PDB file of C-alpha atoms and ligand atoms in Angstrom:
ATOM      1  CA  MET A1317     -26.268 -22.429 -21.802  1.00  0.00           C
ATOM      2  CA  SER A1318     -27.996 -19.545 -20.121  1.00  0.00           C
ATOM      3  CA  LEU A1319     -27.991 -15.849 -20.895  1.00  0.00           C
ATOM      4  CA  TYR A1320     -27.562 -13.252 -18.182  1.00  0.00           C
ATOM      5  CA  LYS A1321     -27.071  -9.511 -17.891  1.00  0.00           C
ATOM      6  CA  THR A1322     -24.644  -7.818 -15.520  1.00  0.00           C
ATOM      7  CA  GLU A1323     -22.719  -4.600 -14.984  1.00  0.00           C
ATOM      8  CA  ALA A1324     -18.986  -5.192 -15.172  1.00  0.00           C
ATOM      9  CA  ILE A1325     -15.547  -3.578 -15.245  1.00  0.00           C
ATOM     10  CA  VAL A1326     -12.678  -4.921 -17.377  1.00  0.00           C
ATOM     11  CA  LEU A1327      -9.775  -6.010 -15.142  1.00  0.00           C
ATOM     12  CA  LYS A1328      -7.570  -7.689 -17.709  1.00  0.00           C
ATOM     13  CA  TYR A1329      -7.553  -9.422 -21.080  1.00  0.00           C
ATOM     14  CA  TYR A1330      -5.607 -12.117 -22.873  1.00  0.00           C
ATOM     15  CA  GLU A1331      -5.281 -12.512 -26.618  1.00  0.00           C
ATOM     16  CA  LEU A1332      -6.732 -15.758 -27.919  1.00  0.00           C
ATOM     17  CA  LYS A1333      -6.488 -17.485 -31.274  1.00  0.00           C
ATOM     18  CA  GLU A1334      -7.380 -15.431 -34.349  1.00  0.00           C
ATOM     19  CA  ALA A1335      -9.101 -12.201 -33.346  1.00  0.00           C
ATOM     20  CA  ASP A1336     -10.573 -13.368 -30.046  1.00  0.00           C
ATOM     21  CA  LYS A1337      -9.819 -12.212 -26.533  1.00  0.00           C
ATOM     22  CA  ILE A1338     -10.498 -13.565 -23.070  1.00  0.00           C
ATOM     23  CA  ILE A1339     -11.731 -10.741 -20.879  1.00  0.00           C
ATOM     24  CA  VAL A1340     -11.483 -10.874 -17.094  1.00  0.00           C
ATOM     25  CA  LEU A1341     -14.474  -8.962 -15.765  1.00  0.00           C
ATOM     26  CA  TYR A1342     -15.433  -7.916 -12.275  1.00  0.00           C
ATOM     27  CA  THR A1343     -19.214  -8.025 -12.287  1.00  0.00           C
ATOM     28  CA  ARG A1344     -21.673  -6.575  -9.815  1.00  0.00           C
ATOM     29  CA  GLN A1345     -23.857  -9.682  -9.725  1.00  0.00           C
ATOM     30  CA  HIS A1346     -21.395 -12.588 -10.061  1.00  0.00           C
ATOM     31  CA  GLY A1347     -17.992 -11.356  -8.915  1.00  0.00           C
ATOM     32  CA  LYS A1348     -15.069 -12.186 -11.192  1.00  0.00           C
ATOM     33  CA  VAL A1349     -15.993 -13.775 -14.524  1.00  0.00           C
ATOM     34  CA  GLN A1350     -13.807 -14.781 -17.472  1.00  0.00           C
ATOM     35  CA  ALA A1351     -15.521 -14.313 -20.806  1.00  0.00           C
ATOM     36  CA  VAL A1352     -14.592 -14.813 -24.447  1.00  0.00           C
ATOM     37  CA  ALA A1353     -15.007 -11.808 -26.743  1.00  0.00           C
ATOM     38  CA  ASN A1354     -15.233 -13.261 -30.235  1.00  0.00           C
ATOM     39  CA  GLY A1355     -13.589 -11.086 -32.875  1.00  0.00           C
ATOM     40  CA  ALA A1356     -12.746  -8.358 -30.355  1.00  0.00           C
ATOM     41  CA  ARG A1357      -9.366  -7.674 -31.961  1.00  0.00           C
ATOM     42  CA  LYS A1358     -10.897  -6.805 -35.331  1.00  0.00           C
ATOM     43  CA  THR A1359     -10.972  -3.026 -35.773  1.00  0.00           C
ATOM     44  CA  LYS A1360     -14.634  -3.005 -36.709  1.00  0.00           C
ATOM     45  CA  SER A1361     -15.719  -5.288 -33.870  1.00  0.00           C
ATOM     46  CA  ARG A1362     -18.795  -3.979 -32.068  1.00  0.00           C
ATOM     47  CA  LEU A1363     -17.273  -5.325 -28.844  1.00  0.00           C
ATOM     48  CA  ALA A1364     -13.893  -3.582 -29.190  1.00  0.00           C
ATOM     49  CA  GLY A1365     -14.692  -0.499 -27.061  1.00  0.00           C
ATOM     50  CA  SER A1366     -16.316  -2.242 -24.138  1.00  0.00           C
ATOM     51  CA  VAL A1367     -13.547  -4.809 -23.704  1.00  0.00           C
ATOM     52  CA  GLU A1368     -10.827  -2.188 -23.214  1.00  0.00           C
ATOM     53  CA  LEU A1369      -9.131  -2.077 -19.835  1.00  0.00           C
ATOM     54  CA  PHE A1370     -11.076  -0.266 -17.042  1.00  0.00           C
ATOM     55  CA  THR A1371     -14.240   0.133 -19.167  1.00  0.00           C
ATOM     56  CA  TYR A1372     -17.519  -0.049 -17.246  1.00  0.00           C
ATOM     57  CA  SER A1373     -20.416  -1.530 -19.233  1.00  0.00           C
ATOM     58  CA  ASP A1374     -23.602  -3.501 -19.170  1.00  0.00           C
ATOM     59  CA  PHE A1375     -22.805  -6.972 -20.462  1.00  0.00           C
ATOM     60  CA  LEU A1376     -25.065  -9.665 -21.820  1.00  0.00           C
ATOM     61  CA  LEU A1377     -23.214 -12.949 -21.270  1.00  0.00           C
ATOM     62  CA  TYR A1378     -23.802 -16.554 -22.271  1.00  0.00           C
ATOM     63  CA  GLN A1379     -22.740 -18.837 -19.471  1.00  0.00           C
ATOM     64  CA  GLY A1380     -20.807 -21.799 -20.869  1.00  0.00           C
ATOM     65  CA  LYS A1381     -19.363 -24.806 -19.050  1.00  0.00           C
ATOM     66  CA  SER A1382     -16.049 -23.168 -18.167  1.00  0.00           C
ATOM     67  CA  LEU A1383     -16.042 -19.745 -19.826  1.00  0.00           C
ATOM     68  CA  SER A1384     -18.788 -17.274 -20.599  1.00  0.00           C
ATOM     69  CA  THR A1385     -19.131 -15.630 -24.003  1.00  0.00           C
ATOM     70  CA  ILE A1386     -19.887 -11.954 -24.465  1.00  0.00           C
ATOM     71  CA  SER A1387     -23.062 -11.531 -26.484  1.00  0.00           C
ATOM     72  CA  GLN A1388     -23.807  -7.800 -26.259  1.00  0.00           C
ATOM     73  CA  THR A1389     -22.441  -4.779 -24.438  1.00  0.00           C
ATOM     74  CA  GLU A1390     -23.422  -1.219 -23.739  1.00  0.00           C
ATOM     75  CA  ILE A1391     -20.761   1.137 -22.386  1.00  0.00           C
ATOM     76  CA  ILE A1392     -21.753   3.072 -19.259  1.00  0.00           C
ATOM     77  CA  ASN A1393     -18.388   4.834 -18.795  1.00  0.00           C
ATOM     78  CA  SER A1394     -15.328   4.062 -20.903  1.00  0.00           C
ATOM     79  CA  PHE A1395     -12.975   5.817 -18.412  1.00  0.00           C
ATOM     80  CA  ALA A1396     -10.878   6.916 -21.407  1.00  0.00           C
ATOM     81  CA  SER A1397      -8.733   9.232 -19.272  1.00  0.00           C
ATOM     82  CA  LEU A1398      -7.456   6.203 -17.337  1.00  0.00           C
ATOM     83  CA  ARG A1399      -5.871   4.925 -20.555  1.00  0.00           C
ATOM     84  CA  ASP A1400      -4.736   8.321 -21.908  1.00  0.00           C
ATOM     85  CA  ASP A1401      -3.060   9.802 -18.834  1.00  0.00           C
ATOM     86  CA  LEU A1402       0.085   7.977 -17.736  1.00  0.00           C
ATOM     87  CA  PHE A1403      -0.333   8.672 -14.010  1.00  0.00           C
ATOM     88  CA  LYS A1404      -3.991   7.748 -13.956  1.00  0.00           C
ATOM     89  CA  MET A1405      -3.206   4.610 -15.939  1.00  0.00           C
ATOM     90  CA  ALA A1406      -0.491   3.577 -13.494  1.00  0.00           C
ATOM     91  CA  TYR A1407      -2.806   3.878 -10.484  1.00  0.00           C
ATOM     92  CA  ALA A1408      -5.795   2.305 -12.252  1.00  0.00           C
ATOM     93  CA  SER A1409      -3.634  -0.620 -13.453  1.00  0.00           C
ATOM     94  CA  TYR A1410      -2.586  -1.251  -9.874  1.00  0.00           C
ATOM     95  CA  VAL A1411      -6.198  -1.106  -8.638  1.00  0.00           C
ATOM     96  CA  VAL A1412      -7.505  -3.637 -11.186  1.00  0.00           C
ATOM     97  CA  GLU A1413      -4.523  -5.934 -10.629  1.00  0.00           C
ATOM     98  CA  VAL A1414      -5.221  -5.941  -6.883  1.00  0.00           C
ATOM     99  CA  VAL A1415      -8.893  -6.836  -7.453  1.00  0.00           C
ATOM    100  CA  ASN A1416      -7.889  -9.594  -9.865  1.00  0.00           C
ATOM    101  CA  GLU A1417      -5.321 -11.061  -7.465  1.00  0.00           C
ATOM    102  CA  PHE A1418      -7.537 -10.905  -4.376  1.00  0.00           C
ATOM    103  CA  THR A1419     -10.596 -12.567  -5.920  1.00  0.00           C
ATOM    104  CA  VAL A1420     -11.584 -15.950  -7.316  1.00  0.00           C
ATOM    105  CA  ASP A1421     -14.048 -16.595 -10.136  1.00  0.00           C
ATOM    106  CA  GLU A1422     -17.801 -16.488  -9.522  1.00  0.00           C
ATOM    107  CA  GLU A1423     -17.739 -15.225  -5.946  1.00  0.00           C
ATOM    108  CA  LYS A1424     -20.147 -12.324  -5.657  1.00  0.00           C
ATOM    109  CA  ASN A1425     -19.043  -9.322  -3.591  1.00  0.00           C
ATOM    110  CA  GLU A1426     -21.174  -6.310  -4.395  1.00  0.00           C
ATOM    111  CA  PRO A1427     -19.476  -3.952  -1.905  1.00  0.00           C
ATOM    112  CA  LEU A1428     -16.156  -4.752  -3.602  1.00  0.00           C
ATOM    113  CA  PHE A1429     -17.672  -3.979  -7.000  1.00  0.00           C
ATOM    114  CA  ALA A1430     -18.948  -0.655  -5.615  1.00  0.00           C
ATOM    115  CA  LEU A1431     -15.503   0.120  -4.153  1.00  0.00           C
ATOM    116  CA  LEU A1432     -13.771  -0.627  -7.458  1.00  0.00           C
ATOM    117  CA  LEU A1433     -16.244   1.544  -9.361  1.00  0.00           C
ATOM    118  CA  ALA A1434     -15.984   4.453  -6.889  1.00  0.00           C
ATOM    119  CA  THR A1435     -12.176   4.256  -7.067  1.00  0.00           C
ATOM    120  CA  LEU A1436     -12.141   4.353 -10.883  1.00  0.00           C
ATOM    121  CA  TYR A1437     -14.434   7.405 -10.797  1.00  0.00           C
ATOM    122  CA  MET A1438     -12.053   9.128  -8.351  1.00  0.00           C
ATOM    123  CA  LEU A1439      -9.018   8.318 -10.505  1.00  0.00           C
ATOM    124  CA  ASP A1440     -10.894   9.447 -13.623  1.00  0.00           C
ATOM    125  CA  ARG A1441     -11.603  12.827 -12.010  1.00  0.00           C
ATOM    126  CA  GLY A1442      -7.887  13.036 -11.301  1.00  0.00           C
ATOM    127  CA  GLU A1443      -8.123  14.464  -7.797  1.00  0.00           C
ATOM    128  CA  GLU A1444      -5.789  12.875  -5.300  1.00  0.00           C
ATOM    129  CA  LEU A1445      -4.754   9.805  -7.272  1.00  0.00           C
ATOM    130  CA  GLU A1446      -2.513   8.620  -4.467  1.00  0.00           C
ATOM    131  CA  LEU A1447      -5.008   9.090  -1.648  1.00  0.00           C
ATOM    132  CA  ALA A1448      -7.793   7.467  -3.684  1.00  0.00           C
ATOM    133  CA  THR A1449      -5.520   4.443  -4.087  1.00  0.00           C
ATOM    134  CA  ARG A1450      -4.703   4.288  -0.356  1.00  0.00           C
ATOM    135  CA  PHE A1451      -8.444   4.534   0.376  1.00  0.00           C
ATOM    136  CA  PHE A1452      -9.054   1.675  -2.062  1.00  0.00           C
ATOM    137  CA  GLU A1453      -6.361  -0.547  -0.493  1.00  0.00           C
ATOM    138  CA  LEU A1454      -7.634  -0.127   3.050  1.00  0.00           C
ATOM    139  CA  ARG A1455     -11.296  -0.573   2.157  1.00  0.00           C
ATOM    140  CA  LEU A1456     -10.519  -3.677   0.108  1.00  0.00           C
ATOM    141  CA  LEU A1457      -8.558  -5.120   3.043  1.00  0.00           C
ATOM    142  CA  ASN A1458     -11.523  -4.411   5.292  1.00  0.00           C
ATOM    143  CA  LEU A1459     -14.051  -5.971   2.895  1.00  0.00           C
ATOM    144  CA  LEU A1460     -11.990  -9.127   2.444  1.00  0.00           C
ATOM    145  CA  GLY A1461     -11.261  -9.710   6.130  1.00  0.00           C
ATOM    146  CA  TYR A1462      -7.698  -8.347   6.267  1.00  0.00           C
ATOM    147  CA  ARG A1463      -8.389  -5.103   8.135  1.00  0.00           C
ATOM    148  CA  PRO A1464      -5.106  -4.271   9.892  1.00  0.00           C
ATOM    149  CA  GLN A1465      -5.176  -3.948  13.685  1.00  0.00           C
ATOM    150  CA  LEU A1466      -4.286  -0.353  14.480  1.00  0.00           C
ATOM    151  CA  ASP A1467      -5.407   0.414  18.042  1.00  0.00           C
ATOM    152  CA  ALA A1468      -3.028  -1.924  19.891  1.00  0.00           C
ATOM    153  CA  CYS A1469      -0.030  -4.173  19.234  1.00  0.00           C
ATOM    154  CA  VAL A1470      -1.366  -7.009  17.100  1.00  0.00           C
ATOM    155  CA  ASP A1471       0.749  -9.506  19.030  1.00  0.00           C
ATOM    156  CA  CYS A1472       0.715  -8.527  22.747  1.00  0.00           C
ATOM    157  CA  ASP A1473      -2.283  -6.141  22.691  1.00  0.00           C
ATOM    158  CA  LEU A1474      -0.337  -3.240  24.241  1.00  0.00           C
ATOM    159  CA  ASP A1475      -2.371  -0.076  23.659  1.00  0.00           C
ATOM    160  CA  LEU A1476      -1.092   2.106  20.796  1.00  0.00           C
ATOM    161  CA  ALA A1477      -0.871   5.117  23.143  1.00  0.00           C
ATOM    162  CA  LYS A1478       1.639   3.185  25.283  1.00  0.00           C
ATOM    163  CA  ILE A1479       3.883   2.155  22.391  1.00  0.00           C
ATOM    164  CA  ASP A1480       6.967   4.333  21.891  1.00  0.00           C
ATOM    165  CA  LYS A1481       8.406   3.148  18.615  1.00  0.00           C
ATOM    166  CA  VAL A1482       5.525   1.833  16.555  1.00  0.00           C
ATOM    167  CA  LYS A1483       6.132  -0.463  13.610  1.00  0.00           C
ATOM    168  CA  PHE A1484       3.799  -2.063  11.099  1.00  0.00           C
ATOM    169  CA  SER A1485       4.089  -5.799  10.539  1.00  0.00           C
ATOM    170  CA  SER A1486       2.675  -7.143   7.261  1.00  0.00           C
ATOM    171  CA  LYS A1487       3.298 -10.652   8.538  1.00  0.00           C
ATOM    172  CA  LEU A1488       1.194 -10.123  11.682  1.00  0.00           C
ATOM    173  CA  GLY A1489      -1.308  -7.732  10.070  1.00  0.00           C
ATOM    174  CA  GLY A1490      -1.108  -4.586  12.150  1.00  0.00           C
ATOM    175  CA  VAL A1491       0.917  -2.300  14.392  1.00  0.00           C
ATOM    176  CA  VAL A1492       3.480  -3.845  16.725  1.00  0.00           C
ATOM    177  CA  CYS A1493       5.436  -2.658  19.749  1.00  0.00           C
ATOM    178  CA  ALA A1494       9.255  -2.693  19.782  1.00  0.00           C
ATOM    179  CA  ASP A1495       9.411  -6.100  21.530  1.00  0.00           C
ATOM    180  CA  CYS A1496       6.992  -7.835  19.176  1.00  0.00           C
ATOM    181  CA  ALA A1497       8.633  -6.176  16.164  1.00  0.00           C
ATOM    182  CA  LEU A1498      11.575  -8.509  16.821  1.00  0.00           C
ATOM    183  CA  GLU A1499       9.396 -11.343  15.502  1.00  0.00           C
ATOM    184  CA  ASP A1500       9.185  -9.701  12.084  1.00  0.00           C
ATOM    185  CA  GLN A1501      12.480  -8.460  10.690  1.00  0.00           C
ATOM    186  CA  TYR A1502      10.595  -6.711   7.870  1.00  0.00           C
ATOM    187  CA  ALA A1503       8.340  -4.658  10.173  1.00  0.00           C
ATOM    188  CA  MET A1504       8.435  -1.008   9.048  1.00  0.00           C
ATOM    189  CA  ARG A1505       8.508   2.192  11.086  1.00  0.00           C
ATOM    190  CA  ILE A1506       5.166   3.965  11.165  1.00  0.00           C
ATOM    191  CA  ASN A1507       4.290   7.310  12.782  1.00  0.00           C
ATOM    192  CA  LYS A1508       1.208   7.546  14.962  1.00  0.00           C
ATOM    193  CA  GLY A1509      -0.052  10.205  12.554  1.00  0.00           C
ATOM    194  CA  THR A1510       0.089   7.638   9.766  1.00  0.00           C
ATOM    195  CA  VAL A1511      -1.811   5.134  11.912  1.00  0.00           C
ATOM    196  CA  ALA A1512      -4.468   7.815  12.524  1.00  0.00           C
ATOM    197  CA  THR A1513      -4.725   8.479   8.774  1.00  0.00           C
ATOM    198  CA  MET A1514      -5.269   4.760   8.158  1.00  0.00           C
ATOM    199  CA  GLU A1515      -8.090   4.788  10.733  1.00  0.00           C
ATOM    200  CA  ARG A1516      -9.635   7.801   8.981  1.00  0.00           C
ATOM    201  CA  LEU A1517      -9.390   6.160   5.556  1.00  0.00           C
ATOM    202  CA  LEU A1518     -11.150   3.082   6.933  1.00  0.00           C
ATOM    203  CA  GLU A1519     -14.116   5.179   8.078  1.00  0.00           C
ATOM    204  CA  ILE A1520     -14.387   8.164   5.739  1.00  0.00           C
ATOM    205  CA  ASP A1521     -17.008   8.542   2.999  1.00  0.00           C
ATOM    206  CA  TYR A1522     -15.075   8.647  -0.283  1.00  0.00           C
ATOM    207  CA  LYS A1523     -16.926  11.825  -1.243  1.00  0.00           C
ATOM    208  CA  LYS A1524     -15.127  13.585   1.612  1.00  0.00           C
ATOM    209  CA  LEU A1525     -11.685  12.279   0.704  1.00  0.00           C
ATOM    210  CA  ASP A1526     -10.606  15.622  -0.792  1.00  0.00           C
ATOM    211  CA  ARG A1527     -11.057  17.269   2.612  1.00  0.00           C
ATOM    212  CA  LEU A1528      -8.524  14.990   4.256  1.00  0.00           C
ATOM    213  CA  LYS A1529      -5.193  16.709   4.877  1.00  0.00           C
ATOM    214  CA  VAL A1530      -2.354  14.218   4.662  1.00  0.00           C
ATOM    215  CA  PRO A1531       1.278  15.339   5.086  1.00  0.00           C
ATOM    216  CA  GLU A1532       3.963  14.131   2.680  1.00  0.00           C
ATOM    217  CA  SER A1533       5.722  12.010   5.337  1.00  0.00           C
ATOM    218  CA  THR A1534       2.478  10.096   5.946  1.00  0.00           C
ATOM    219  CA  ARG A1535       1.914   9.615   2.215  1.00  0.00           C
ATOM    220  CA  GLN A1536       5.393   8.176   1.853  1.00  0.00           C
ATOM    221  CA  GLN A1537       4.898   5.721   4.709  1.00  0.00           C
ATOM    222  CA  LEU A1538       1.515   4.589   3.390  1.00  0.00           C
ATOM    223  CA  ALA A1539       2.901   4.164  -0.138  1.00  0.00           C
ATOM    224  CA  LYS A1540       5.409   1.661   1.268  1.00  0.00           C
ATOM    225  CA  ILE A1541       3.378  -0.059   3.970  1.00  0.00           C
ATOM    226  CA  LEU A1542       0.070  -0.734   2.199  1.00  0.00           C
ATOM    227  CA  PRO A1543       1.324  -2.254  -1.093  1.00  0.00           C
ATOM    228  CA  ASN A1544       3.765  -4.294   0.991  1.00  0.00           C
ATOM    229  CA  TYR A1545       0.949  -5.597   3.203  1.00  0.00           C
ATOM    230  CA  LEU A1546      -1.166  -6.473   0.160  1.00  0.00           C
ATOM    231  CA  GLN A1547       1.701  -8.375  -1.448  1.00  0.00           C
ATOM    232  CA  SER A1548       2.422 -10.290   1.736  1.00  0.00           C
ATOM    233  CA  ILE A1549      -1.214 -11.476   1.872  1.00  0.00           C
ATOM    234  CA  ILE A1550      -1.248 -12.820  -1.696  1.00  0.00           C
ATOM    235  CA  GLU A1551       2.390 -13.945  -1.364  1.00  0.00           C
ATOM    236  CA  LYS A1552       3.385 -12.533  -4.717  1.00  0.00           C
ATOM    237  CA  LYS A1553       4.569  -9.339  -6.332  1.00  0.00           C
ATOM    238  CA  LEU A1554       2.051  -6.995  -7.889  1.00  0.00           C
ATOM    239  CA  LYS A1555       3.470  -6.334 -11.353  1.00  0.00           C
ATOM    240  CA  SER A1556       1.944  -2.881 -11.802  1.00  0.00           C
ATOM    241  CA  LEU A1557       3.730  -1.632  -8.688  1.00  0.00           C
ATOM    242  CA  ASP A1558       7.122  -1.227 -10.393  1.00  0.00           C
ATOM    243  CA  PHE A1559       5.668   1.062 -13.047  1.00  0.00           C
ATOM    244  CA  LEU A1560       3.831   3.068 -10.404  1.00  0.00           C
ATOM    245  CA  LYS A1561       6.994   3.424  -8.305  1.00  0.00           C
ATOM    246  CA  THR A1562       9.055   4.541 -11.307  1.00  0.00           C
ATOM    247  CA  LEU A1563       6.511   7.211 -12.195  1.00  0.00           C
ATOM    248  CA  THR A1564       6.027   8.570  -8.690  1.00  0.00           C
ATOM    249  CA  MET A1565       9.743   8.622  -7.871  1.00  0.00           C
ATOM    250  CA  THR A1566      10.614  10.886 -10.785  1.00  0.00           C
ATOM    251  CA  ASN A1567       8.026  13.435  -9.702  1.00  0.00           C
TER     252      ASN A1567
HETATM  253 ZN1  LIG B2451       3.656  -6.150  21.337  1.00  0.00          ZN
END
């Protein structure tokens, strides 16, 4: 067994026998890692705080044959507001579920770690929860090789400027013209303004996100199109999406 230190964010946990938990971590140095937290469910456990959902800590881990074991932790940011505020929690739950579903164990991706961390900081500050999440989705798609094609029909290459009724096809991974949209019955209407916002979100520095003006109609289209595209890539439903939809519909 070897001991190693890494920064990590808690994506998920499972209860194990007795007071133990398995923690799914996204680490800066090793990608996704599953680690046992012995005694973490005891109230006086020294690990209890750092194995809470969304918490960002320095971890000292023992690497075992299949699972690692958490030896020591030091919290860098507990992101308590992401667990206390219902809206923040809904968005943050979606973000960590997406990272968990799109990654496999022990595959390092430092830009993805940085994106996850930056997104949690944005959600924690509470500015533009929705836009921060759209930014996260597009940048994750880009980092993992699923950047949607937005400048021309993904199927016939017709320039976007020449397309009258633009649709977005999750199946084909980009915008489609009316003819090519016939190949995907689930292709969704998208305004050119929404396409332009997606382009902006793919390029913008997250620190300038609050300067981006996004109309409600664009927000609504993105809130349908992007989660749908993500789910079509992993070919399964994202569980946190229902909760998020329920919350955002009533407001
Ligand atoms: Zn086409």
